[in-house]
Amino acid sequence: MKNFLISMLAVLSLSCTNDFTREDSISNFKKKNAHTKKNAGLNPENTANAYDIAGKIHNDLLDAYLSGNFSDHTINAVSSKIDSISFLNSDFQNLPSYYPANFQEIQEMVDFPEIQLEQIIANSSMSMASKNCLSEFMSSAALWQNSDYEAVHPSIISFEAIVTNNQQFTAEEKRIILTSSAITRYSLYYASKRKDKDWETSVGNRVGAVQGALSNSATAITRSLLAGILSRNTTE
């Protein structure tokens, strides 16, 4: 599994940079994984990602919601609960205001997550290179949910370093990708920590994160939570 992850992330890196050859990418990932895994442990944090706080807040709000054992299943009810919980989180309140969700779009994310993810990325204003990078990352995330988090975490950190150092991506493109990856990284950790198979297999939260990240971190968090919780509820 470890070699599979290294090879997969090496291929992924090729879609996010033209500075490495395939062989260089695999070598770099082996070195970074060996070093990072030794020190990471079960901790989702990556302080080198300037948008890491989005992932942390996501997990804090998700934990608060699930701990409440709410039985809401409608989009409006779940959205209201998320709003109430968000209002009590000081870190979230320090972020720029989020944009209200379009409930029809959220429902489409829940019903057709893969199609919506593809369309959201394709219709964004990002460059083709950054679109391909984000798309490949999200495709890889679907496989990571079946892997040990101890192996996944350093691989995502390596990916984020490549995005951060990519001189072709604009600051806005990096913000979108790194916000999406931070929420994905924390979400995978949450699923691993809670052993919550329903959340682990929920694609909706990652689709919501990407759509929301096109606006700002607060919107990425709330869209991810809303789509993820609704997706989880449909499997219960």
mmCIF file of N, CA, C and O in Angstrom, residues 43-59 149 153 157 160 178-179 181-183 185-186 217 221:
data_model
loop_
_atom_site.group_PDB
_atom_site.id
_atom_site.type_symbol
_atom_site.label_atom_id
_atom_site.label_comp_id
_atom_site.label_asym_id
_atom_site.label_seq_id
_atom_site.Cartn_x
_atom_site.Cartn_y
_atom_site.Cartn_z
ATOM 1 N N ASN A 43 -1.980 13.167 13.163
ATOM 2 C CA ASN A 43 -2.269 14.588 13.329
ATOM 3 C C ASN A 43 -2.519 15.173 11.951
ATOM 4 O O ASN A 43 -1.644 15.095 11.090
ATOM 5 N N PRO A 44 -3.687 15.742 11.708
ATOM 6 C CA PRO A 44 -4.003 16.211 10.356
ATOM 7 C C PRO A 44 -3.343 17.528 9.974
ATOM 8 O O PRO A 44 -3.401 17.939 8.819
ATOM 9 N N GLU A 45 -2.696 18.186 10.906
ATOM 10 C CA GLU A 45 -2.188 19.537 10.683
ATOM 11 C C GLU A 45 -1.064 19.604 9.650
ATOM 12 O O GLU A 45 -0.263 18.700 9.514
ATOM 13 N N ASN A 46 -1.030 20.701 8.913
ATOM 14 C CA ASN A 46 0.095 21.029 8.042
ATOM 15 C C ASN A 46 0.259 22.538 8.069
ATOM 16 O O ASN A 46 -0.387 23.273 7.312
ATOM 17 N N THR A 47 1.119 23.031 8.937
ATOM 18 C CA THR A 47 1.299 24.474 9.104
ATOM 19 C C THR A 47 1.912 25.132 7.874
ATOM 20 O O THR A 47 1.856 26.351 7.729
ATOM 21 N N ALA A 48 2.500 24.338 6.982
ATOM 22 C CA ALA A 48 3.077 24.891 5.762
ATOM 23 C C ALA A 48 1.999 25.285 4.753
ATOM 24 O O ALA A 48 2.276 26.017 3.802
ATOM 25 N N ASN A 49 0.792 24.801 4.959
ATOM 26 C CA ASN A 49 -0.334 25.180 4.115
ATOM 27 C C ASN A 49 -0.974 26.427 4.712
ATOM 28 O O ASN A 49 -1.511 26.404 5.822
ATOM 29 N N ALA A 50 -0.923 27.528 3.991
ATOM 30 C CA ALA A 50 -1.432 28.800 4.499
ATOM 31 C C ALA A 50 -2.928 28.772 4.779
ATOM 32 O O ALA A 50 -3.438 29.630 5.508
ATOM 33 N N TYR A 51 -3.627 27.768 4.251
ATOM 34 C CA TYR A 51 -5.079 27.676 4.424
ATOM 35 C C TYR A 51 -5.477 26.465 5.267
ATOM 36 O O TYR A 51 -6.613 26.002 5.214
ATOM 37 N N ASP A 52 -4.528 26.009 6.083
ATOM 38 C CA ASP A 52 -4.766 24.843 6.932
ATOM 39 C C ASP A 52 -5.921 25.063 7.902
ATOM 40 O O ASP A 52 -6.630 24.123 8.254
ATOM 41 N N ILE A 53 -6.134 26.298 8.321
ATOM 42 C CA ILE A 53 -7.177 26.611 9.293
ATOM 43 C C ILE A 53 -8.553 26.188 8.789
ATOM 44 O O ILE A 53 -9.435 25.851 9.588
ATOM 45 N N ALA A 54 -8.751 26.187 7.476
ATOM 46 C CA ALA A 54 -10.045 25.782 6.918
ATOM 47 C C ALA A 54 -10.348 24.333 7.276
ATOM 48 O O ALA A 54 -11.489 23.993 7.617
ATOM 49 N N GLY A 55 -9.334 23.476 7.211
ATOM 50 C CA GLY A 55 -9.534 22.078 7.571
ATOM 51 C C GLY A 55 -9.810 21.905 9.049
ATOM 52 O O GLY A 55 -10.668 21.109 9.451
ATOM 53 N N LYS A 56 -9.091 22.648 9.870
ATOM 54 C CA LYS A 56 -9.285 22.553 11.319
ATOM 55 C C LYS A 56 -10.697 22.977 11.715
ATOM 56 O O LYS A 56 -11.371 22.295 12.493
ATOM 57 N N ILE A 57 -11.144 24.105 11.179
ATOM 58 C CA ILE A 57 -12.486 24.584 11.502
ATOM 59 C C ILE A 57 -13.532 23.594 11.002
ATOM 60 O O ILE A 57 -14.534 23.324 11.681
ATOM 61 N N HIS A 58 -13.308 23.053 9.819
ATOM 62 C CA HIS A 58 -14.226 22.047 9.275
ATOM 63 C C HIS A 58 -14.436 20.912 10.268
ATOM 64 O O HIS A 58 -15.562 20.514 10.574
ATOM 65 N N ASN A 59 -13.338 20.372 10.799
ATOM 66 C CA ASN A 59 -13.460 19.251 11.731
ATOM 67 C C ASN A 59 -14.079 19.662 13.057
ATOM 68 O O ASN A 59 -14.834 18.903 13.666
ATOM 69 N N TYR A 149 -4.412 6.344 7.277
ATOM 70 C CA TYR A 149 -4.186 7.787 7.287
ATOM 71 C C TYR A 149 -2.717 8.120 7.522
ATOM 72 O O TYR A 149 -2.225 9.132 7.022
ATOM 73 N N HIS A 153 -1.455 11.039 4.992
ATOM 74 C CA HIS A 153 -1.144 12.386 5.479
ATOM 75 C C HIS A 153 0.157 12.964 4.897
ATOM 76 O O HIS A 153 0.146 14.069 4.337
ATOM 77 N N ILE A 157 0.701 16.246 2.264
ATOM 78 C CA ILE A 157 1.606 17.345 2.596
ATOM 79 C C ILE A 157 2.612 17.562 1.459
ATOM 80 O O ILE A 157 2.920 18.703 1.094
ATOM 81 N N GLU A 160 0.834 19.321 -1.312
ATOM 82 C CA GLU A 160 0.608 20.732 -0.994
ATOM 83 C C GLU A 160 1.889 21.556 -1.149
ATOM 84 O O GLU A 160 1.842 22.726 -1.538
ATOM 85 N N LEU A 178 -5.302 24.671 -2.259
ATOM 86 C CA LEU A 178 -4.827 24.388 -0.904
ATOM 87 C C LEU A 178 -5.955 24.408 0.123
ATOM 88 O O LEU A 178 -5.909 23.682 1.122
ATOM 89 N N THR A 179 -6.982 25.220 -0.107
ATOM 90 C CA THR A 179 -8.155 25.188 0.771
ATOM 91 C C THR A 179 -8.876 23.861 0.606
ATOM 92 O O THR A 179 -9.273 23.223 1.595
ATOM 93 N N SER A 181 -7.601 21.019 -0.482
ATOM 94 C CA SER A 181 -6.774 19.911 0.010
ATOM 95 C C SER A 181 -6.741 19.880 1.536
ATOM 96 O O SER A 181 -6.697 18.814 2.144
ATOM 97 N N ALA A 182 -6.772 21.066 2.164
ATOM 98 C CA ALA A 182 -6.768 21.117 3.632
ATOM 99 C C ALA A 182 -8.030 20.477 4.203
ATOM 100 O O ALA A 182 -7.977 19.674 5.138
ATOM 101 N N ILE A 183 -9.184 20.818 3.632
ATOM 102 C CA ILE A 183 -10.435 20.231 4.107
ATOM 103 C C ILE A 183 -10.463 18.738 3.832
ATOM 104 O O ILE A 183 -10.918 17.941 4.664
ATOM 105 N N ARG A 185 -7.833 16.749 3.647
ATOM 106 C CA ARG A 185 -6.875 16.130 4.574
ATOM 107 C C ARG A 185 -7.485 15.955 5.966
ATOM 108 O O ARG A 185 -7.359 14.903 6.591
ATOM 109 N N TYR A 186 -8.133 16.981 6.453
ATOM 110 C CA TYR A 186 -8.760 16.902 7.770
ATOM 111 C C TYR A 186 -9.969 15.970 7.768
ATOM 112 O O TYR A 186 -10.232 15.268 8.747
ATOM 113 N N SER A 217 -12.652 30.645 2.149
ATOM 114 C CA SER A 217 -12.514 29.522 3.081
ATOM 115 C C SER A 217 -13.803 29.236 3.850
ATOM 116 O O SER A 217 -14.182 28.077 4.055
ATOM 117 N N ILE A 221 -15.904 25.698 3.826
ATOM 118 C CA ILE A 221 -16.216 24.928 5.041
ATOM 119 C C ILE A 221 -17.699 24.605 5.121
ATOM 120 O O ILE A 221 -18.093 23.454 5.332
#
